[in-house]
Amino acid sequence: MTLNFAKTGIEKKSLKKRESFSSIHADKAAILFFLDGDLTLGMNGNELNIHAGEMFFLSAGDTYFIQINGDLDLIYFPFDLYCSISEGVNMQNLLSSMPNENSLNTGLPYCLPFRKSIRQFLALMEEYLNDHLYTEEIYKIKISELIVLLRSLYAPHELALFFSSVVGNDLVFMEMVSSNYHRFNTVESLAQYTCYSTSGFTKKFHRVFHESPYQWMLRKKAQKILSDIKLSGKTFKEISMEYGFSSQSHFYLFCKKQYNASPSFIRKKHDFKYEMA
């Protein structure tokens, strides 16, 4: 039986030694924090023992054979790779910090020990979960906090090993996209810039970002436009031209569809919170 993490939110799991899980799998990238007990991971004939007070990064789609060696408590924390770049994690630094020779050629993850601040972070997270206070807003706050802690508490070479399953591939692609998408108006032009065919780019993008490049670019565009409407002081004509709308009427229709409000209403009531439709 597979221990499958398919949820998008943070969750705590308690497993008994007698439970017959034979493998572990996550649909999305996540960090697993082991609070109590220990676990043996296996892949390609290699084994790794993970103990209480350790954590490891589980890439999207990864599957490991497992053996539960004692009653186990863990926290599953979905890790938004794009958020790590947005919060300033420099992937080139991580790449340059990767040792030439390391134990990761076994295909097994690299564990990091908890530091004091990580323990405090997890203790508060447990309180939120126990009190049923977990929300999407709390997740956004906590992942930003976690990224700051990781950057502050661990050396670049440790983080390079920890994220090694994606550092040399997915994160470099993600950093390239996130740093340059605003320069392009179409998926085709962005794909060409990254030296992919449109079909190859779309396939890789969906695997890394978990949505289509068109929807992602539209969402990012909508976020930037909303910020400009509320905060920039630019005229609507200037915003419309800057983002490539063929006319102000098309810009108006875009706002109605994305924010359920006209640009003038949004600006007038800019202290309200507008969610994209």
PDB file of N, CA and C in Angstrom, residues 44-110:
ATOM      1  N   ASN A  44      16.595   1.494  -5.572  1.00  0.00           N
ATOM      2  CA  ASN A  44      17.676   0.873  -6.346  1.00  0.00           C
ATOM      3  C   ASN A  44      18.651   0.090  -5.468  1.00  0.00           C
ATOM      4  N   GLY A  45      18.110  -0.556  -4.452  1.00  0.00           N
ATOM      5  CA  GLY A  45      18.953  -1.358  -3.573  1.00  0.00           C
ATOM      6  C   GLY A  45      19.666  -0.580  -2.500  1.00  0.00           C
ATOM      7  N   ASN A  46      19.493   0.731  -2.448  1.00  0.00           N
ATOM      8  CA  ASN A  46      20.113   1.575  -1.427  1.00  0.00           C
ATOM      9  C   ASN A  46      19.077   1.953  -0.382  1.00  0.00           C
ATOM     10  N   GLU A  47      19.542   2.151   0.837  1.00  0.00           N
ATOM     11  CA  GLU A  47      18.640   2.488   1.936  1.00  0.00           C
ATOM     12  C   GLU A  47      19.133   3.710   2.690  1.00  0.00           C
ATOM     13  N   LEU A  48      18.166   4.434   3.268  1.00  0.00           N
ATOM     14  CA  LEU A  48      18.469   5.604   4.081  1.00  0.00           C
ATOM     15  C   LEU A  48      17.553   5.601   5.282  1.00  0.00           C
ATOM     16  N   ASN A  49      18.126   5.684   6.484  1.00  0.00           N
ATOM     17  CA  ASN A  49      17.343   5.769   7.713  1.00  0.00           C
ATOM     18  C   ASN A  49      17.110   7.235   8.060  1.00  0.00           C
ATOM     19  N   ILE A  50      15.854   7.567   8.282  1.00  0.00           N
ATOM     20  CA  ILE A  50      15.481   8.934   8.637  1.00  0.00           C
ATOM     21  C   ILE A  50      14.907   8.923  10.043  1.00  0.00           C
ATOM     22  N   HIS A  51      15.406   9.821  10.881  1.00  0.00           N
ATOM     23  CA  HIS A  51      15.050   9.820  12.303  1.00  0.00           C
ATOM     24  C   HIS A  51      14.271  11.076  12.674  1.00  0.00           C
ATOM     25  N   ALA A  52      13.687  11.049  13.858  1.00  0.00           N
ATOM     26  CA  ALA A  52      13.010  12.232  14.390  1.00  0.00           C
ATOM     27  C   ALA A  52      13.990  13.396  14.431  1.00  0.00           C
ATOM     28  N   GLY A  53      13.494  14.579  14.063  1.00  0.00           N
ATOM     29  CA  GLY A  53      14.358  15.744  14.047  1.00  0.00           C
ATOM     30  C   GLY A  53      15.070  15.949  12.726  1.00  0.00           C
ATOM     31  N   GLU A  54      14.624  15.233  11.690  1.00  0.00           N
ATOM     32  CA  GLU A  54      15.209  15.393  10.364  1.00  0.00           C
ATOM     33  C   GLU A  54      14.112  15.701   9.343  1.00  0.00           C
ATOM     34  N   MET A  55      14.525  16.255   8.212  1.00  0.00           N
ATOM     35  CA  MET A  55      13.575  16.572   7.144  1.00  0.00           C
ATOM     36  C   MET A  55      14.228  16.260   5.810  1.00  0.00           C
ATOM     37  N   PHE A  56      13.374  15.979   4.812  1.00  0.00           N
ATOM     38  CA  PHE A  56      13.906  15.815   3.466  1.00  0.00           C
ATOM     39  C   PHE A  56      12.909  16.340   2.446  1.00  0.00           C
ATOM     40  N   PHE A  57      13.425  16.631   1.266  1.00  0.00           N
ATOM     41  CA  PHE A  57      12.629  17.180   0.174  1.00  0.00           C
ATOM     42  C   PHE A  57      12.151  16.049  -0.729  1.00  0.00           C
ATOM     43  N   LEU A  58      10.847  16.023  -0.971  1.00  0.00           N
ATOM     44  CA  LEU A  58      10.223  15.006  -1.815  1.00  0.00           C
ATOM     45  C   LEU A  58       9.772  15.679  -3.107  1.00  0.00           C
ATOM     46  N   SER A  59      10.421  15.339  -4.217  1.00  0.00           N
ATOM     47  CA  SER A  59      10.065  15.944  -5.502  1.00  0.00           C
ATOM     48  C   SER A  59       8.711  15.450  -5.979  1.00  0.00           C
ATOM     49  N   ALA A  60       8.044  16.267  -6.776  1.00  0.00           N
ATOM     50  CA  ALA A  60       6.757  15.866  -7.351  1.00  0.00           C
ATOM     51  C   ALA A  60       6.939  14.593  -8.174  1.00  0.00           C
ATOM     52  N   GLY A  61       6.117  13.609  -7.876  1.00  0.00           N
ATOM     53  CA  GLY A  61       6.161  12.352  -8.621  1.00  0.00           C
ATOM     54  C   GLY A  61       7.130  11.325  -8.084  1.00  0.00           C
ATOM     55  N   ASP A  62       7.952  11.710  -7.094  1.00  0.00           N
ATOM     56  CA  ASP A  62       8.906  10.754  -6.525  1.00  0.00           C
ATOM     57  C   ASP A  62       8.184   9.643  -5.773  1.00  0.00           C
ATOM     58  N   THR A  63       8.727   8.440  -5.862  1.00  0.00           N
ATOM     59  CA  THR A  63       8.210   7.301  -5.098  1.00  0.00           C
ATOM     60  C   THR A  63       9.388   6.545  -4.499  1.00  0.00           C
ATOM     61  N   TYR A  64       9.322   6.267  -3.197  1.00  0.00           N
ATOM     62  CA  TYR A  64      10.354   5.496  -2.508  1.00  0.00           C
ATOM     63  C   TYR A  64       9.705   4.317  -1.799  1.00  0.00           C
ATOM     64  N   PHE A  65      10.444   3.221  -1.710  1.00  0.00           N
ATOM     65  CA  PHE A  65      10.018   2.125  -0.858  1.00  0.00           C
ATOM     66  C   PHE A  65      10.272   2.539   0.587  1.00  0.00           C
ATOM     67  N   ILE A  66       9.367   2.162   1.494  1.00  0.00           N
ATOM     68  CA  ILE A  66       9.535   2.573   2.881  1.00  0.00           C
ATOM     69  C   ILE A  66       9.307   1.399   3.833  1.00  0.00           C
ATOM     70  N   GLN A  67       9.908   1.536   5.000  1.00  0.00           N
ATOM     71  CA  GLN A  67       9.652   0.628   6.114  1.00  0.00           C
ATOM     72  C   GLN A  67       9.518   1.473   7.367  1.00  0.00           C
ATOM     73  N   ILE A  68       8.371   1.393   8.028  1.00  0.00           N
ATOM     74  CA  ILE A  68       8.134   2.149   9.254  1.00  0.00           C
ATOM     75  C   ILE A  68       8.722   1.365  10.419  1.00  0.00           C
ATOM     76  N   ASN A  69       9.721   1.951  11.087  1.00  0.00           N
ATOM     77  CA  ASN A  69      10.451   1.234  12.138  1.00  0.00           C
ATOM     78  C   ASN A  69       9.900   1.488  13.535  1.00  0.00           C
ATOM     79  N   GLY A  70       8.950   2.383  13.651  1.00  0.00           N
ATOM     80  CA  GLY A  70       8.333   2.696  14.933  1.00  0.00           C
ATOM     81  C   GLY A  70       7.208   3.673  14.702  1.00  0.00           C
ATOM     82  N   ASP A  71       6.369   3.871  15.711  1.00  0.00           N
ATOM     83  CA  ASP A  71       5.281   4.834  15.549  1.00  0.00           C
ATOM     84  C   ASP A  71       5.858   6.166  15.068  1.00  0.00           C
ATOM     85  N   LEU A  72       5.200   6.760  14.088  1.00  0.00           N
ATOM     86  CA  LEU A  72       5.788   7.872  13.351  1.00  0.00           C
ATOM     87  C   LEU A  72       4.827   9.062  13.306  1.00  0.00           C
ATOM     88  N   ASP A  73       5.358  10.248  13.590  1.00  0.00           N
ATOM     89  CA  ASP A  73       4.623  11.500  13.411  1.00  0.00           C
ATOM     90  C   ASP A  73       5.409  12.378  12.441  1.00  0.00           C
ATOM     91  N   LEU A  74       4.734  12.889  11.443  1.00  0.00           N
ATOM     92  CA  LEU A  74       5.403  13.751  10.479  1.00  0.00           C
ATOM     93  C   LEU A  74       4.470  14.861  10.012  1.00  0.00           C
ATOM     94  N   ILE A  75       5.062  15.916   9.512  1.00  0.00           N
ATOM     95  CA  ILE A  75       4.307  17.001   8.891  1.00  0.00           C
ATOM     96  C   ILE A  75       4.677  17.057   7.420  1.00  0.00           C
ATOM     97  N   TYR A  76       3.636  17.023   6.596  1.00  0.00           N
ATOM     98  CA  TYR A  76       3.782  17.156   5.146  1.00  0.00           C
ATOM     99  C   TYR A  76       3.555  18.617   4.802  1.00  0.00           C
ATOM    100  N   PHE A  77       4.569  19.233   4.179  1.00  0.00           N
ATOM    101  CA  PHE A  77       4.516  20.667   3.883  1.00  0.00           C
ATOM    102  C   PHE A  77       4.753  20.865   2.391  1.00  0.00           C
ATOM    103  N   PRO A  78       3.684  21.079   1.597  1.00  0.00           N
ATOM    104  CA  PRO A  78       3.863  21.318   0.162  1.00  0.00           C
ATOM    105  C   PRO A  78       4.800  22.503  -0.055  1.00  0.00           C
ATOM    106  N   PHE A  79       5.770  22.319  -0.935  1.00  0.00           N
ATOM    107  CA  PHE A  79       6.791  23.349  -1.112  1.00  0.00           C
ATOM    108  C   PHE A  79       6.689  23.931  -2.510  1.00  0.00           C
ATOM    109  N   ASP A  80       6.223  25.176  -2.582  1.00  0.00           N
ATOM    110  CA  ASP A  80       6.040  25.877  -3.840  1.00  0.00           C
ATOM    111  C   ASP A  80       7.408  26.321  -4.364  1.00  0.00           C
ATOM    112  N   LEU A  81       7.886  25.637  -5.414  1.00  0.00           N
ATOM    113  CA  LEU A  81       9.213  25.948  -5.933  1.00  0.00           C
ATOM    114  C   LEU A  81       9.284  27.355  -6.507  1.00  0.00           C
ATOM    115  N   TYR A  82       8.188  27.810  -7.114  1.00  0.00           N
ATOM    116  CA  TYR A  82       8.186  29.169  -7.651  1.00  0.00           C
ATOM    117  C   TYR A  82       8.317  30.188  -6.528  1.00  0.00           C
ATOM    118  N   CYS A  83       7.687  29.896  -5.417  1.00  0.00           N
ATOM    119  CA  CYS A  83       7.758  30.814  -4.271  1.00  0.00           C
ATOM    120  C   CYS A  83       9.193  30.941  -3.777  1.00  0.00           C
ATOM    121  N   SER A  84       9.959  29.849  -3.828  1.00  0.00           N
ATOM    122  CA  SER A  84      11.346  29.894  -3.366  1.00  0.00           C
ATOM    123  C   SER A  84      12.162  30.880  -4.192  1.00  0.00           C
ATOM    124  N   ILE A  85      11.876  30.953  -5.494  1.00  0.00           N
ATOM    125  CA  ILE A  85      12.564  31.910  -6.344  1.00  0.00           C
ATOM    126  C   ILE A  85      12.069  33.317  -6.052  1.00  0.00           C
ATOM    127  N   SER A  86      10.756  33.470  -5.876  1.00  0.00           N
ATOM    128  CA  SER A  86      10.181  34.783  -5.576  1.00  0.00           C
ATOM    129  C   SER A  86      10.747  35.355  -4.290  1.00  0.00           C
ATOM    130  N   GLU A  87      11.102  34.465  -3.337  1.00  0.00           N
ATOM    131  CA  GLU A  87      11.629  34.922  -2.051  1.00  0.00           C
ATOM    132  C   GLU A  87      13.143  35.097  -2.076  1.00  0.00           C
ATOM    133  N   GLY A  88      13.748  34.955  -3.264  1.00  0.00           N
ATOM    134  CA  GLY A  88      15.160  35.300  -3.389  1.00  0.00           C
ATOM    135  C   GLY A  88      16.138  34.155  -3.243  1.00  0.00           C
ATOM    136  N   VAL A  89      15.700  32.913  -3.354  1.00  0.00           N
ATOM    137  CA  VAL A  89      16.641  31.809  -3.333  1.00  0.00           C
ATOM    138  C   VAL A  89      17.375  31.800  -4.667  1.00  0.00           C
ATOM    139  N   ASN A  90      18.680  32.001  -4.651  1.00  0.00           N
ATOM    140  CA  ASN A  90      19.476  32.103  -5.871  1.00  0.00           C
ATOM    141  C   ASN A  90      19.884  30.711  -6.340  1.00  0.00           C
ATOM    142  N   MET A  91      19.280  30.258  -7.444  1.00  0.00           N
ATOM    143  CA  MET A  91      19.536  28.913  -7.919  1.00  0.00           C
ATOM    144  C   MET A  91      20.947  28.744  -8.473  1.00  0.00           C
ATOM    145  N   GLN A  92      21.491  29.815  -9.042  1.00  0.00           N
ATOM    146  CA  GLN A  92      22.855  29.711  -9.549  1.00  0.00           C
ATOM    147  C   GLN A  92      23.837  29.479  -8.403  1.00  0.00           C
ATOM    148  N   ASN A  93      23.585  30.130  -7.252  1.00  0.00           N
ATOM    149  CA  ASN A  93      24.433  29.892  -6.087  1.00  0.00           C
ATOM    150  C   ASN A  93      24.323  28.451  -5.621  1.00  0.00           C
ATOM    151  N   LEU A  94      23.096  27.916  -5.648  1.00  0.00           N
ATOM    152  CA  LEU A  94      22.921  26.532  -5.241  1.00  0.00           C
ATOM    153  C   LEU A  94      23.651  25.599  -6.188  1.00  0.00           C
ATOM    154  N   LEU A  95      23.564  25.868  -7.473  1.00  0.00           N
ATOM    155  CA  LEU A  95      24.260  25.031  -8.450  1.00  0.00           C
ATOM    156  C   LEU A  95      25.769  25.057  -8.226  1.00  0.00           C
ATOM    157  N   SER A  96      26.308  26.243  -7.979  1.00  0.00           N
ATOM    158  CA  SER A  96      27.753  26.354  -7.785  1.00  0.00           C
ATOM    159  C   SER A  96      28.192  25.719  -6.478  1.00  0.00           C
ATOM    160  N   SER A  97      27.245  25.529  -5.543  1.00  0.00           N
ATOM    161  CA  SER A  97      27.568  24.930  -4.249  1.00  0.00           C
ATOM    162  C   SER A  97      27.451  23.413  -4.257  1.00  0.00           C
ATOM    163  N   MET A  98      26.969  22.836  -5.341  1.00  0.00           N
ATOM    164  CA  MET A  98      26.768  21.392  -5.402  1.00  0.00           C
ATOM    165  C   MET A  98      28.113  20.673  -5.456  1.00  0.00           C
ATOM    166  N   PRO A  99      28.413  19.781  -4.485  1.00  0.00           N
ATOM    167  CA  PRO A  99      29.663  19.028  -4.534  1.00  0.00           C
ATOM    168  C   PRO A  99      29.735  18.171  -5.788  1.00  0.00           C
ATOM    169  N   ASN A 100      30.971  17.977  -6.284  1.00  0.00           N
ATOM    170  CA  ASN A 100      31.142  17.135  -7.466  1.00  0.00           C
ATOM    171  C   ASN A 100      30.827  15.685  -7.163  1.00  0.00           C
ATOM    172  N   GLU A 101      31.153  15.260  -5.974  1.00  0.00           N
ATOM    173  CA  GLU A 101      30.888  13.889  -5.560  1.00  0.00           C
ATOM    174  C   GLU A 101      30.040  13.924  -4.296  1.00  0.00           C
ATOM    175  N   ASN A 102      28.910  13.223  -4.303  1.00  0.00           N
ATOM    176  CA  ASN A 102      28.094  13.174  -3.101  1.00  0.00           C
ATOM    177  C   ASN A 102      27.295  11.898  -3.087  1.00  0.00           C
ATOM    178  N   SER A 103      26.626  11.672  -1.985  1.00  0.00           N
ATOM    179  CA  SER A 103      25.902  10.416  -1.790  1.00  0.00           C
ATOM    180  C   SER A 103      24.620  10.350  -2.580  1.00  0.00           C
ATOM    181  N   LEU A 104      24.269  11.436  -3.270  1.00  0.00           N
ATOM    182  CA  LEU A 104      22.964  11.465  -3.902  1.00  0.00           C
ATOM    183  C   LEU A 104      22.894  10.683  -5.208  1.00  0.00           C
ATOM    184  N   ASN A 105      24.021  10.112  -5.661  1.00  0.00           N
ATOM    185  CA  ASN A 105      23.927   9.264  -6.837  1.00  0.00           C
ATOM    186  C   ASN A 105      23.199   7.960  -6.524  1.00  0.00           C
ATOM    187  N   THR A 106      22.829   7.758  -5.265  1.00  0.00           N
ATOM    188  CA  THR A 106      22.018   6.604  -4.890  1.00  0.00           C
ATOM    189  C   THR A 106      20.553   6.815  -5.262  1.00  0.00           C
ATOM    190  N   GLY A 107      20.180   8.053  -5.582  1.00  0.00           N
ATOM    191  CA  GLY A 107      18.782   8.364  -5.865  1.00  0.00           C
ATOM    192  C   GLY A 107      17.983   8.668  -4.625  1.00  0.00           C
ATOM    193  N   LEU A 108      18.617   8.629  -3.462  1.00  0.00           N
ATOM    194  CA  LEU A 108      17.936   8.908  -2.199  1.00  0.00           C
ATOM    195  C   LEU A 108      18.062  10.381  -1.838  1.00  0.00           C
ATOM    196  N   PRO A 109      17.132  10.910  -1.051  1.00  0.00           N
ATOM    197  CA  PRO A 109      17.187  12.331  -0.680  1.00  0.00           C
ATOM    198  C   PRO A 109      18.274  12.615   0.343  1.00  0.00           C
ATOM    199  N   TYR A 110      18.570  13.881   0.526  1.00  0.00           N
ATOM    200  CA  TYR A 110      19.536  14.332   1.511  1.00  0.00           C
ATOM    201  C   TYR A 110      18.772  14.954   2.673  1.00  0.00           C
TER     202      TYR A 110
END
